[in-house]
Coordinates of C-alpha atoms in Angstrom, one line a residue:
K1 CA 133.3 -3.0 63.1
P2 CA 134.8 0.5 63.4
G3 CA 137.0 1.4 60.5
D4 CA 135.4 -1.4 58.5
L5 CA 132.1 -2.0 56.9
P6 CA 129.5 -4.3 58.6
H7 CA 130.0 -8.1 58.2
E8 CA 127.2 -8.6 55.7
F9 CA 128.8 -6.0 53.4
T10 CA 132.4 -7.3 53.4
H11 CA 131.2 -10.9 53.3
F12 CA 128.2 -10.6 50.9
S13 CA 128.3 -13.1 48.2
A14 CA 127.3 -15.0 45.2
C15 CA 127.3 -16.8 42.1
G16 CA 125.5 -19.0 39.8
G17 CA 127.1 -22.0 38.3
R18 CA 130.8 -22.6 38.3
G19 CA 131.6 -19.6 36.3
W20 CA 129.9 -16.3 35.5
E21 CA 128.9 -17.5 32.0
N22 CA 126.7 -20.2 33.6
E23 CA 124.7 -17.8 35.7
M24 CA 121.5 -18.0 33.7
V25 CA 121.8 -21.8 33.4
N26 CA 122.1 -22.1 37.1
K27 CA 118.9 -20.2 37.7
H28 CA 117.0 -22.7 35.6
L29 CA 118.6 -25.6 37.4
C30 CA 116.8 -24.7 40.5
V31 CA 113.6 -26.2 39.1
V32 CA 115.2 -29.6 38.8
A33 CA 117.3 -30.3 41.8
I34 CA 118.8 -28.7 44.8
C35 CA 118.0 -28.1 48.3
V36 CA 116.1 -26.7 51.2
A37 CA 116.3 -28.2 54.7
S38 CA 112.9 -28.0 56.2
T39 CA 110.0 -30.3 57.1
S40 CA 107.1 -28.0 56.4
Y41 CA 104.6 -29.2 53.9
V42 CA 101.7 -28.0 51.8
Y43 CA 98.4 -29.6 52.7
A44 CA 94.8 -28.9 51.7
T45 CA 91.8 -31.3 51.9
D46 CA 89.4 -31.8 49.1
N47 CA 87.0 -29.3 50.5
Q48 CA 89.5 -26.6 51.3
A49 CA 90.2 -23.7 49.0
D50 CA 93.2 -22.3 50.9
I51 CA 96.8 -23.2 50.9
E52 CA 98.9 -22.9 54.0
I53 CA 102.6 -23.6 54.4
I54 CA 103.5 -23.8 58.1
V55 CA 105.4 -25.8 60.6
D56 CA 103.0 -27.2 63.2
A57 CA 103.9 -25.1 66.1
K58 CA 101.5 -26.3 68.8
A59 CA 101.1 -30.1 68.9
N60 CA 103.5 -31.2 71.6
T61 CA 103.8 -34.8 70.3
S62 CA 103.9 -34.0 66.6
V63 CA 107.1 -34.9 64.8
L64 CA 106.8 -31.5 63.1
S65 CA 107.1 -29.5 66.4
P66 CA 110.8 -28.7 67.3
S67 CA 110.4 -28.5 71.1
L68 CA 107.8 -28.5 73.9
V69 CA 108.5 -25.0 75.2
S70 CA 107.8 -22.3 72.6
R71 CA 106.6 -18.7 72.4
S72 CA 104.5 -17.1 69.8
V73 CA 103.1 -13.7 68.7
S74 CA 100.2 -13.2 66.4
A75 CA 99.4 -10.5 63.7
E76 CA 96.7 -9.1 66.0
E77 CA 99.2 -8.7 68.9
I78 CA 101.8 -7.1 66.6
T79 CA 99.2 -4.6 65.3
A80 CA 97.9 -3.7 68.8
S81 CA 101.5 -3.2 70.1
G82 CA 102.3 -0.5 67.5
K83 CA 105.6 -2.1 66.5
N84 CA 107.0 -0.8 63.2
T85 CA 109.7 -3.3 62.5
I86 CA 110.2 -7.1 62.8
N87 CA 113.3 -6.3 65.0
E88 CA 111.0 -4.5 67.5
V89 CA 108.7 -7.5 67.5
F90 CA 111.6 -9.9 68.3
K91 CA 112.9 -7.7 71.1
D92 CA 109.7 -6.3 72.8
L93 CA 107.1 -9.0 72.2
L94 CA 109.3 -12.2 72.1
N95 CA 111.9 -11.2 74.6
L96 CA 114.9 -11.9 72.2
R97 CA 118.0 -9.7 72.4
M98 CA 119.0 -8.3 69.0
V99 CA 122.7 -8.5 68.3
G100 CA 125.1 -7.2 65.7
D101 CA 123.4 -3.9 65.0
S102 CA 126.6 -1.8 64.7
V103 CA 124.6 0.9 62.8
G104 CA 121.6 1.3 65.1
T105 CA 118.8 1.6 62.5
G106 CA 117.2 -1.8 63.3
V107 CA 118.0 -3.3 59.8
L108 CA 121.1 -5.1 60.8
G109 CA 120.2 -6.8 64.1
F110 CA 119.7 -10.5 64.5
P111 CA 117.8 -12.4 67.2
D112 CA 119.9 -14.4 69.6
V113 CA 118.3 -17.7 70.9
G114 CA 120.5 -19.6 73.3
G115 CA 123.2 -17.1 74.1
Y116 CA 125.6 -17.0 71.2
G117 CA 126.1 -13.2 70.9
E118 CA 127.8 -12.0 67.7
T119 CA 127.6 -15.5 66.1
A120 CA 123.9 -15.8 66.7
Y121 CA 123.3 -15.4 62.9
A122 CA 125.0 -18.9 62.5
N123 CA 123.5 -20.6 65.6
T124 CA 119.9 -19.4 65.4
L125 CA 117.9 -20.7 62.4
I126 CA 115.5 -18.3 60.8
L127 CA 112.6 -19.8 58.7
L128 CA 110.1 -18.1 56.5
N129 CA 107.1 -20.3 56.2
G130 CA 109.2 -23.2 57.3
R131 CA 112.0 -22.5 54.8
K132 CA 115.6 -21.6 55.7
L133 CA 116.8 -18.0 55.3
N134 CA 120.2 -18.5 56.8
N135 CA 123.1 -18.4 54.3
P136 CA 126.2 -20.6 53.8
S137 CA 128.3 -17.4 54.2
Q138 CA 128.7 -14.8 57.0
E139 CA 125.9 -12.7 55.5
K140 CA 123.1 -12.4 58.0
P141 CA 119.5 -13.2 56.7
N142 CA 118.0 -9.8 55.8
I143 CA 114.9 -10.3 57.9
S144 CA 114.3 -6.5 58.1
N145 CA 113.0 -6.5 54.5
I146 CA 110.1 -8.8 55.4
P147 CA 106.9 -6.6 55.5
I148 CA 105.5 -6.6 59.0
S149 CA 102.0 -6.3 57.5
A150 CA 102.5 -9.7 55.8
I151 CA 103.2 -11.6 59.1
S152 CA 100.5 -13.9 60.4
R153 CA 102.5 -15.3 63.3
I154 CA 106.1 -15.8 64.6
D155 CA 107.0 -18.9 66.6
V156 CA 110.2 -19.2 68.6
F157 CA 111.5 -22.7 69.6
P158 CA 114.6 -22.6 71.9
G159 CA 117.0 -25.5 71.9
G160 CA 118.8 -27.6 69.3
S161 CA 116.7 -28.8 66.4
G162 CA 119.3 -30.4 64.1
V163 CA 117.2 -33.4 63.2
L164 CA 114.4 -31.3 61.7
F165 CA 116.4 -28.5 60.2
G166 CA 120.1 -29.5 59.9
S167 CA 123.0 -27.0 60.1
G168 CA 122.6 -23.9 62.2
A169 CA 119.7 -25.0 64.5
V170 CA 122.0 -25.0 67.5
G171 CA 120.6 -22.4 69.8
G172 CA 117.0 -22.4 68.5
V173 CA 114.6 -21.9 65.6
I174 CA 112.4 -19.0 64.6
N175 CA 109.6 -19.5 62.1
I176 CA 108.1 -16.4 60.5
I177 CA 104.7 -17.3 59.1
T178 CA 103.1 -15.0 56.5
H179 CA 99.3 -14.7 55.8
P180 CA 98.1 -17.8 53.8
T181 CA 96.1 -17.5 50.7
L182 CA 92.5 -17.1 51.8
D183 CA 89.2 -18.7 50.5
A184 CA 87.5 -15.3 50.4
P185 CA 88.6 -12.0 48.9
R186 CA 90.6 -9.9 51.3
T187 CA 92.4 -6.6 50.9
V188 CA 94.4 -4.8 53.6
I189 CA 95.9 -1.3 53.3
S190 CA 98.2 0.0 56.0
S191 CA 100.2 3.1 56.8
R192 CA 102.8 4.0 59.5
V193 CA 104.6 7.2 60.5
G194 CA 107.0 7.8 63.3
S195 CA 110.0 9.6 64.7
F196 CA 113.1 10.3 62.7
G197 CA 111.3 10.4 59.4
Y198 CA 109.8 6.9 59.5
V199 CA 107.2 6.4 56.8
S200 CA 105.7 3.1 55.7
S201 CA 102.8 2.1 53.5
G202 CA 101.6 -1.2 52.1
I203 CA 98.8 -3.2 50.5
S204 CA 98.1 -6.9 50.5
F205 CA 95.5 -8.6 48.4
S206 CA 94.2 -12.2 48.2
S207 CA 91.3 -13.8 46.4
P208 CA 90.2 -17.1 45.0
L209 CA 90.1 -17.0 41.2
S210 CA 87.9 -20.1 41.1
D211 CA 86.9 -23.0 43.3
Q212 CA 90.4 -24.4 42.9
D213 CA 92.7 -21.4 42.2
Q214 CA 93.9 -18.7 44.5
F215 CA 96.1 -15.6 44.1
S216 CA 97.7 -13.2 46.6
A217 CA 100.1 -10.3 46.5
V218 CA 101.7 -7.9 48.9
I219 CA 103.6 -4.6 48.3
E220 CA 105.3 -2.5 51.0
S221 CA 107.6 0.6 50.9
T222 CA 109.4 1.9 54.0
S223 CA 111.9 4.7 54.6
K224 CA 113.6 6.4 57.6
D225 CA 116.1 9.2 58.1
G226 CA 117.6 7.5 61.2
Y227 CA 118.6 8.8 64.6
R228 CA 122.3 9.0 63.9
H229 CA 124.0 10.8 61.1
H230 CA 124.4 8.8 57.8
T231 CA 121.9 6.1 58.7
D232 CA 118.9 6.7 56.4
Y233 CA 117.5 3.8 54.5
A234 CA 114.6 2.6 52.2
N235 CA 113.0 -0.8 51.8
N236 CA 110.8 -1.8 48.9
F237 CA 109.3 -5.3 48.8
G238 CA 106.8 -7.2 46.6
Q239 CA 105.5 -10.7 46.5
M240 CA 103.0 -12.7 44.4
S241 CA 101.7 -16.2 44.9
F242 CA 99.4 -18.5 42.9
G243 CA 98.1 -21.8 44.1
R244 CA 95.7 -24.6 43.1
T245 CA 93.9 -27.3 45.1
A246 CA 92.4 -30.2 43.1
N247 CA 91.4 -33.7 44.2
K248 CA 94.1 -34.9 46.5
S249 CA 96.9 -32.6 45.5
S250 CA 97.8 -29.0 45.8
W251 CA 100.6 -26.7 44.8
L252 CA 101.7 -23.1 45.3
V253 CA 104.1 -20.9 43.2
S254 CA 105.6 -17.8 44.8
Y255 CA 108.0 -15.0 43.7
S256 CA 109.3 -12.1 45.8
H257 CA 111.6 -9.2 45.1
G258 CA 113.1 -6.8 47.6
L259 CA 115.4 -3.8 47.4
Q260 CA 117.1 -2.2 50.4
E261 CA 119.0 1.0 49.9
R262 CA 120.8 2.2 53.0
K263 CA 123.6 4.3 54.5
D264 CA 125.6 2.6 57.2
S265 CA 127.5 4.4 59.9
G266 CA 129.6 2.1 62.1
A267 CA 130.3 2.2 65.8
V268 CA 132.2 5.2 67.3
I269 CA 134.7 5.4 70.2
Q270 CA 132.9 5.6 73.5
S271 CA 134.1 9.1 74.3
T272 CA 132.7 10.4 71.1
A273 CA 129.3 8.9 71.7
E274 CA 129.2 10.4 75.1
Q275 CA 129.7 13.9 73.6
N276 CA 127.3 13.3 70.6
R277 CA 125.1 10.2 70.4
K278 CA 124.3 11.0 66.8
A279 CA 127.9 11.0 65.7
Q280 CA 128.7 8.8 62.7
G281 CA 131.5 6.2 62.5
S282 CA 132.9 4.8 59.3
T283 CA 130.4 5.2 56.5
S284 CA 129.2 3.1 53.6
I285 CA 126.4 3.1 51.1
L286 CA 124.7 -0.2 50.2
D287 CA 122.1 -1.4 47.7
I288 CA 120.9 -5.0 48.4
R289 CA 118.6 -6.7 45.9
E290 CA 117.0 -10.0 46.9
E291 CA 114.7 -12.3 45.0
T292 CA 113.2 -15.7 45.7
A293 CA 111.2 -18.1 43.6
S294 CA 109.6 -21.3 45.0
F295 CA 107.3 -24.2 44.1
D296 CA 105.6 -26.2 46.9
G297 CA 103.4 -29.2 46.2
S298 CA 101.7 -31.9 48.1
L299 CA 100.0 -35.2 47.3
D300 CA 97.6 -37.3 49.3
S301 CA 98.4 -40.9 48.4
G302 CA 95.6 -42.4 50.6
S303 CA 98.0 -43.7 53.2
A304 CA 100.5 -40.8 53.5
R305 CA 101.3 -37.2 52.5
F306 CA 104.1 -36.4 50.2
G307 CA 105.5 -32.9 50.0
M308 CA 108.0 -31.3 47.7
H309 CA 109.8 -27.9 47.7
L310 CA 111.9 -26.4 44.9
G311 CA 113.5 -23.0 45.7
Y312 CA 115.8 -20.4 44.3
R313 CA 117.1 -17.4 46.4
S314 CA 119.6 -14.8 45.4
S315 CA 121.1 -11.7 47.0
K316 CA 123.1 -9.1 45.1
Q317 CA 124.9 -6.2 46.6
N318 CA 126.6 -3.0 45.4
G319 CA 128.4 -0.6 47.7
T320 CA 131.2 1.9 48.3
N321 CA 133.9 -0.7 48.9
T322 CA 133.2 -3.0 45.9
S323 CA 134.8 -0.9 43.2
G324 CA 131.5 -0.9 41.4
R325 CA 131.5 -4.7 41.2
Q326 CA 128.6 -6.8 42.4
Q327 CA 128.7 -9.3 45.3
K328 CA 126.4 -12.3 45.0
L329 CA 124.9 -15.2 46.9
E330 CA 122.7 -17.8 45.2
I331 CA 121.1 -20.8 46.8
N332 CA 119.1 -23.6 45.0
S333 CA 117.1 -26.1 47.0
L334 CA 115.1 -29.3 46.8
S335 CA 113.3 -30.9 49.7
I336 CA 111.1 -34.0 49.6
T337 CA 109.2 -35.3 52.7
R338 CA 106.8 -38.2 53.5
S339 CA 104.6 -38.0 56.7
N340 CA 101.7 -40.0 58.0
Y341 CA 98.3 -38.5 58.8
S342 CA 98.8 -38.6 62.6
D343 CA 102.1 -36.7 62.3
T344 CA 103.9 -39.4 64.2
N345 CA 106.5 -40.3 61.5
I346 CA 108.3 -38.2 58.9
L347 CA 111.1 -39.1 56.4
G348 CA 112.8 -36.5 54.3
I349 CA 115.7 -35.6 52.0
D350 CA 117.2 -32.2 51.7
L351 CA 119.6 -31.0 49.0
T352 CA 121.3 -27.6 48.8
Y353 CA 123.6 -25.9 46.4
G354 CA 125.1 -22.5 47.4
S355 CA 127.5 -20.3 45.5
Y356 CA 129.2 -17.1 46.7
Y357 CA 131.3 -14.4 45.1
A358 CA 132.8 -11.2 46.6
P359 CA 135.4 -9.0 45.0
Y360 CA 137.1 -8.9 48.4
Y361 CA 138.2 -12.5 47.9
Q362 CA 138.4 -12.6 44.0
V363 CA 137.2 -16.2 43.9
T364 CA 133.9 -18.0 43.7
S365 CA 133.1 -20.5 46.5
Y366 CA 130.6 -23.3 46.5
Q367 CA 128.9 -25.3 49.2
D368 CA 126.8 -28.4 48.4
A369 CA 125.0 -30.5 51.0
A370 CA 122.9 -33.7 50.8
E371 CA 121.0 -34.7 53.9
V372 CA 118.5 -37.3 55.0
F373 CA 116.4 -37.4 58.2
W374 CA 113.8 -39.4 60.0
R375 CA 111.7 -38.5 63.1
N376 CA 109.2 -40.7 64.8
T377 CA 106.9 -40.7 67.9
N378 CA 105.7 -43.8 69.7
D379 CA 103.2 -44.0 72.4
V380 CA 104.3 -46.2 75.4
G381 CA 101.2 -45.7 77.4
E382 CA 98.1 -43.5 77.7
S383 CA 100.1 -40.4 78.7
T384 CA 103.7 -41.2 77.7
S385 CA 105.5 -41.1 74.4
I386 CA 109.0 -41.3 73.1
L387 CA 110.2 -39.1 70.2
S388 CA 113.4 -40.0 68.4
G389 CA 115.1 -38.9 65.2
I390 CA 118.3 -38.8 63.3
R391 CA 119.8 -36.7 60.4
I392 CA 122.9 -37.6 58.3
A393 CA 124.4 -34.7 56.4
H394 CA 127.3 -34.6 53.9
V395 CA 128.7 -31.2 53.0
N396 CA 131.3 -30.3 50.3
D397 CA 133.0 -26.9 50.4
E398 CA 135.1 -25.6 47.6
M399 CA 136.8 -22.3 48.2
S400 CA 139.3 -22.7 45.3
L401 CA 140.8 -25.5 43.2
S402 CA 143.4 -26.0 45.9
S403 CA 141.1 -25.5 48.9
Q404 CA 138.4 -28.1 49.3
K405 CA 136.9 -30.1 52.2
E406 CA 134.2 -32.7 52.8
K407 CA 132.5 -33.6 56.0
T408 CA 129.9 -36.0 57.1
L409 CA 127.9 -35.0 60.2
G410 CA 125.0 -36.4 62.3
A411 CA 122.3 -34.9 64.4
A412 CA 120.2 -37.0 66.8
E413 CA 117.6 -36.7 69.5
I414 CA 115.6 -38.7 71.9
N415 CA 112.7 -37.1 73.9
L416 CA 110.6 -38.7 76.6
M417 CA 107.3 -36.9 77.1
R418 CA 104.6 -37.5 79.6
S419 CA 101.3 -35.8 80.3
W420 CA 100.3 -35.7 84.0
S421 CA 97.0 -34.0 84.8
N422 CA 97.2 -30.7 82.8
I423 CA 101.0 -30.6 82.8
D424 CA 103.3 -31.8 79.9
L425 CA 106.7 -32.9 81.0
S426 CA 109.7 -33.6 78.8
I427 CA 113.3 -34.8 79.1
R428 CA 115.3 -34.4 75.9
A429 CA 118.8 -35.2 74.8
D430 CA 119.9 -33.9 71.4
R431 CA 122.9 -33.3 69.2
A432 CA 123.0 -30.3 66.7
F433 CA 125.7 -29.0 64.5
R434 CA 126.8 -26.0 62.4
Y435 CA 128.9 -26.2 59.3
A436 CA 131.9 -23.9 59.0
N437 CA 130.5 -21.5 56.4
M438 CA 132.4 -20.4 53.3
D439 CA 133.7 -17.2 54.9
D440 CA 134.9 -19.1 58.0
N441 CA 137.1 -21.4 55.9
R442 CA 138.9 -18.6 54.0
T443 CA 142.0 -18.6 56.1
T444 CA 142.0 -22.1 57.6
I445 CA 139.8 -25.1 57.1
L446 CA 137.8 -25.2 60.3
E447 CA 136.1 -28.1 62.0
P448 CA 132.2 -28.2 62.2
Q449 CA 130.7 -27.0 65.5
V450 CA 128.9 -29.7 67.5
S451 CA 126.5 -29.1 70.4
D452 CA 125.2 -31.8 72.8
T453 CA 122.3 -30.6 75.0
L454 CA 120.2 -32.0 77.8
T455 CA 116.9 -30.2 78.4
L456 CA 114.2 -30.6 81.1
S457 CA 110.9 -28.9 80.2
A458 CA 107.4 -28.5 81.7
S459 CA 104.3 -26.7 80.5
N460 CA 100.7 -26.3 81.7
G461 CA 99.4 -23.8 79.2
S462 CA 99.9 -20.6 81.2
L463 CA 103.3 -21.4 82.6
S464 CA 106.2 -23.0 80.7
S465 CA 109.8 -23.6 81.8
R466 CA 113.0 -25.4 80.8
L467 CA 116.4 -26.1 82.2
F468 CA 119.2 -26.8 79.8
A469 CA 122.9 -27.6 79.7
S470 CA 125.0 -27.7 76.5
K471 CA 128.6 -28.8 75.8
I472 CA 129.9 -27.4 72.5
S473 CA 132.9 -28.7 70.7
D474 CA 134.9 -26.6 68.2
E475 CA 132.7 -23.5 68.5
I476 CA 133.4 -21.1 65.6
I477 CA 134.1 -17.5 66.6
Y478 CA 135.9 -14.5 65.1
D479 CA 139.3 -13.8 66.7
S480 CA 140.0 -10.1 66.4
V481 CA 143.7 -10.7 67.3
Q482 CA 144.2 -13.1 64.4
S483 CA 141.7 -11.3 62.2
A484 CA 140.3 -14.7 61.3
N485 CA 137.6 -17.2 62.3
V486 CA 138.9 -19.9 64.6
N487 CA 137.7 -23.0 66.5
I488 CA 137.5 -23.0 70.4
P489 CA 137.8 -26.6 71.5
D490 CA 135.3 -26.5 74.4
T491 CA 132.6 -24.0 75.4
S492 CA 129.3 -24.4 77.3
R493 CA 125.8 -22.9 77.7
Q494 CA 123.7 -23.5 80.8
G495 CA 120.6 -21.9 82.0
M496 CA 116.8 -21.7 82.4
E497 CA 113.8 -20.0 80.8
I498 CA 110.4 -19.2 82.2
L499 CA 107.3 -18.1 80.2
Y500 CA 104.1 -17.0 82.0
Q501 CA 100.7 -15.8 80.8
T502 CA 97.7 -15.1 83.0
S503 CA 94.5 -13.0 83.3
L504 CA 94.4 -10.9 86.4
N505 CA 90.8 -10.2 85.9
G506 CA 88.4 -10.0 82.9
A507 CA 90.1 -6.9 81.5
V508 CA 93.8 -7.1 82.6
T509 CA 96.4 -9.6 81.4
L510 CA 100.0 -10.3 82.5
D511 CA 102.7 -11.8 80.3
G512 CA 106.2 -12.4 81.5
S513 CA 109.3 -14.1 80.3
Y514 CA 112.8 -14.5 81.8
S515 CA 115.9 -16.3 80.6
Y516 CA 119.2 -16.9 82.5
T517 CA 122.2 -18.1 80.5
T518 CA 125.8 -18.6 81.5
A519 CA 128.1 -18.9 78.4
K520 CA 131.7 -19.9 79.2
I521 CA 134.9 -20.9 77.5
E522 CA 136.2 -24.2 78.8
S523 CA 139.6 -24.5 77.2
G524 CA 142.6 -22.7 75.7
S525 CA 144.0 -19.3 76.6
F526 CA 140.6 -18.0 77.5
D527 CA 139.7 -20.9 79.8
G528 CA 137.1 -19.9 82.4
K529 CA 136.2 -16.6 80.7
K530 CA 132.7 -15.6 79.8
V531 CA 131.6 -15.6 76.1
P532 CA 131.4 -11.9 75.2
D533 CA 128.1 -10.2 74.1
V534 CA 126.0 -12.7 76.1
P535 CA 124.1 -11.1 79.1
Q536 CA 123.2 -13.5 81.9
S537 CA 119.6 -12.2 82.3
V538 CA 117.0 -11.0 79.8
G539 CA 113.4 -10.4 80.9
N540 CA 110.2 -8.9 79.8
V541 CA 106.9 -8.0 81.7
T542 CA 103.8 -6.8 79.9
F543 CA 100.5 -5.6 81.2
G544 CA 97.5 -5.4 78.9
W545 CA 94.2 -3.7 79.6
M546 CA 91.2 -4.1 77.4
A547 CA 88.8 -1.3 78.5
N548 CA 86.2 -2.5 76.0
D549 CA 85.9 -4.3 72.7
N550 CA 87.4 -1.2 71.0
H551 CA 90.2 0.0 73.2
T552 CA 93.3 -1.9 74.4
T553 CA 96.3 -0.4 76.3
R554 CA 99.7 -2.2 76.6
F555 CA 102.7 -1.4 78.8
E556 CA 105.9 -3.4 78.6
T557 CA 109.3 -3.3 80.2
Y558 CA 112.3 -5.1 78.7
Y559 CA 115.5 -5.8 80.7
V560 CA 119.0 -6.8 79.7
S561 CA 121.8 -7.4 82.3
S562 CA 125.5 -6.5 81.9
K563 CA 127.8 -8.2 79.4
Y564 CA 131.2 -8.1 77.9
A565 CA 131.7 -6.3 74.6
V566 CA 132.0 -8.1 71.3
S567 CA 135.5 -9.6 70.8
D568 CA 136.5 -9.1 74.4
Y569 CA 137.3 -12.8 74.9
D570 CA 139.8 -12.1 77.7
N571 CA 137.2 -10.2 79.6
S572 CA 139.6 -7.3 80.0
L573 CA 137.1 -4.4 79.7
D574 CA 134.4 -3.5 82.1
Q575 CA 131.1 -5.0 81.5
S576 CA 128.4 -2.8 80.0
D577 CA 125.7 -1.3 82.2
A578 CA 122.5 -3.2 82.6
Y579 CA 119.5 -1.4 81.2
Y580 CA 115.7 -1.5 80.9
V581 CA 113.5 0.0 78.2
S582 CA 109.7 0.6 78.7
N583 CA 107.1 1.1 75.9
I584 CA 103.5 2.0 76.0
S585 CA 100.9 1.6 73.2
H586 CA 97.1 2.1 72.8
S587 CA 95.1 0.5 70.0
Y588 CA 91.6 1.2 68.7
T589 CA 89.6 -1.3 66.7
A590 CA 86.2 -0.6 65.1
G591 CA 85.1 -3.2 62.6
D592 CA 87.7 -3.4 59.8
L593 CA 89.6 -0.4 61.0
T594 CA 92.6 -0.7 63.4
A595 CA 94.7 2.2 64.7
S596 CA 97.5 2.3 67.3
L597 CA 99.7 4.8 68.9
A598 CA 103.0 3.7 70.5
I599 CA 105.7 5.4 72.5
N600 CA 109.0 3.4 72.6
N601 CA 111.7 4.0 75.2
L602 CA 109.1 5.9 77.3
F603 CA 111.6 7.0 79.9
N604 CA 114.3 8.0 77.4
Q605 CA 116.9 5.5 78.7
K606 CA 120.4 5.9 77.3
Y607 CA 122.0 2.5 76.4
N608 CA 123.9 1.0 73.5
Y609 CA 122.7 -1.3 70.7
Y610 CA 126.3 -2.5 70.2
E611 CA 129.6 -2.5 71.9
I612 CA 132.9 -3.9 70.6
D613 CA 136.5 -4.3 71.8
Y614 CA 138.5 -2.8 69.0
S615 CA 141.7 -1.7 70.7
S616 CA 139.4 0.7 72.5
L617 CA 135.7 0.4 73.3
Y618 CA 133.5 1.4 70.4
V619 CA 129.7 1.7 70.7
T620 CA 126.5 2.3 68.8
P621 CA 124.0 4.4 70.8
A622 CA 120.3 3.4 70.8
E623 CA 117.5 5.7 69.9
P624 CA 115.9 7.9 72.5
T625 CA 112.1 8.2 72.9
T626 CA 110.2 7.6 69.7
V627 CA 106.5 8.0 68.8
N628 CA 104.8 5.8 66.1
L629 CA 101.3 5.9 64.6
Q630 CA 99.8 3.2 62.4
I631 CA 96.5 2.7 60.7
S632 CA 95.2 -0.4 58.8
Y633 CA 91.9 -1.1 57.1
T634 CA 90.6 -4.5 55.8
F635 CA 88.1 -4.6 52.9

């Protein structure tokens, strides 16, 4: 916010153990017990030499699939499009509006699924290979540090998925899937350059060490000067994985480390931006260091599969407003699942332990959660099935010795699915929830947010659509007047979504997507007002032309309708102007070599990444036309 530092800076967090002296002990405890809420599993048959950790994204009747209507983008599509960042992939290829980027560099934005605006970071669940990246604090997952060259596929599942994933899966779920360890040696080197000093290079390597053992690694380094003043940044990331497949069991150990060093310049008053779109707002300097360690294992018992995940994730931050002291967030996790071979029944337990420290509050907070879930599909005819499930979650928050709360929550769903000719139909009712996170509860102990949704879906392969209506109780928002997070008793989301893919002829393809969402406040002093930072319409149309096996051209236009500024709950300011952005790219493939040239914001549209009602209207201007070139080679 103007005059302040971004949310994830003032609310960054941490800890390890109840007391700093127990930090090292806490790190070792991660290998014996504590959480991750996910149902992905590791599986390899006796004859396979690869290990793959994914959520089944395509099987409509699988208990591992969050919803019938989904959208996906592959590594090949990402490379051909010339996108440089994961935020560009979300926006331009998956038609998701990025919210919360008050700096404008693309490293702060977060994808909004379901129309939640500024609080999308707490209502859209981000998974990396099926594992949660969302935090029990207001710190957004730092998805910008995930190397784009490491991504195999991204799947987006709109709608509540509380049974499978627990807290935060209210508006939808996004699963970022990285390249699995391969059963053959593979090395990929890549390099990207672009406007405003953008430079990125990386290498990924994978190879079997024996018939049973596999190893992989990835390293990537990125830097950019930034369009606005005081917005340069650098990302450095590395990851190693080692796995073994033997008899009827398999396991995978992974470790990753990332360092992001950036300068942040907040939003500026609108009149200043009109005179100089490069003008800087309030400035800060941040160093964010993240590390993860995980163990995933599976066992084939002959009648079922058992999966186990142990994980540790930490985030440490230094910056200009911390007086040289470090802010920390640490999360330990344990997940155990049992599923049958037909993927029609799954039972699991998730345990989480999170700790958070920030000098701003001068106190360590803790959030522990224990959850059990069950999901099952039954056939009731040749073409009809019923999917049902339930999750029970118990959460314990401790903000201080005198401030503690416990809550027991439930998520549930029932889904009637029928296949008729080549069309899949679905009617689904679900309940999802969101815990009040540790920052939300600093001033007042808030109630959990609960969402009840009815969804009608249809899909025939090339065309998918859904209608949805949600009633939300105790939605958690930030009230700028009170300078605190508060509950709104009643809000709603209603709308529709259409996804379309077709081939116009052998060489030209057309992809389109459109979502319409109304987000309203249904009670209190803002009764009848629209939820700010939520546009009614978001659309994307893409034409692809494959001239031959080597050359592909892609043209896309992305549209966002008008909306009220962040924090404008009384809808007192004028809505922002609607805008569209067009991009064009051309890719060339010859054997193991791939090269692409992309021009983003082709027509140099002037629009804002971010707008906030902060006494006056403050904005963050978007970049003008940019040019990017990337080359990759596979050995």
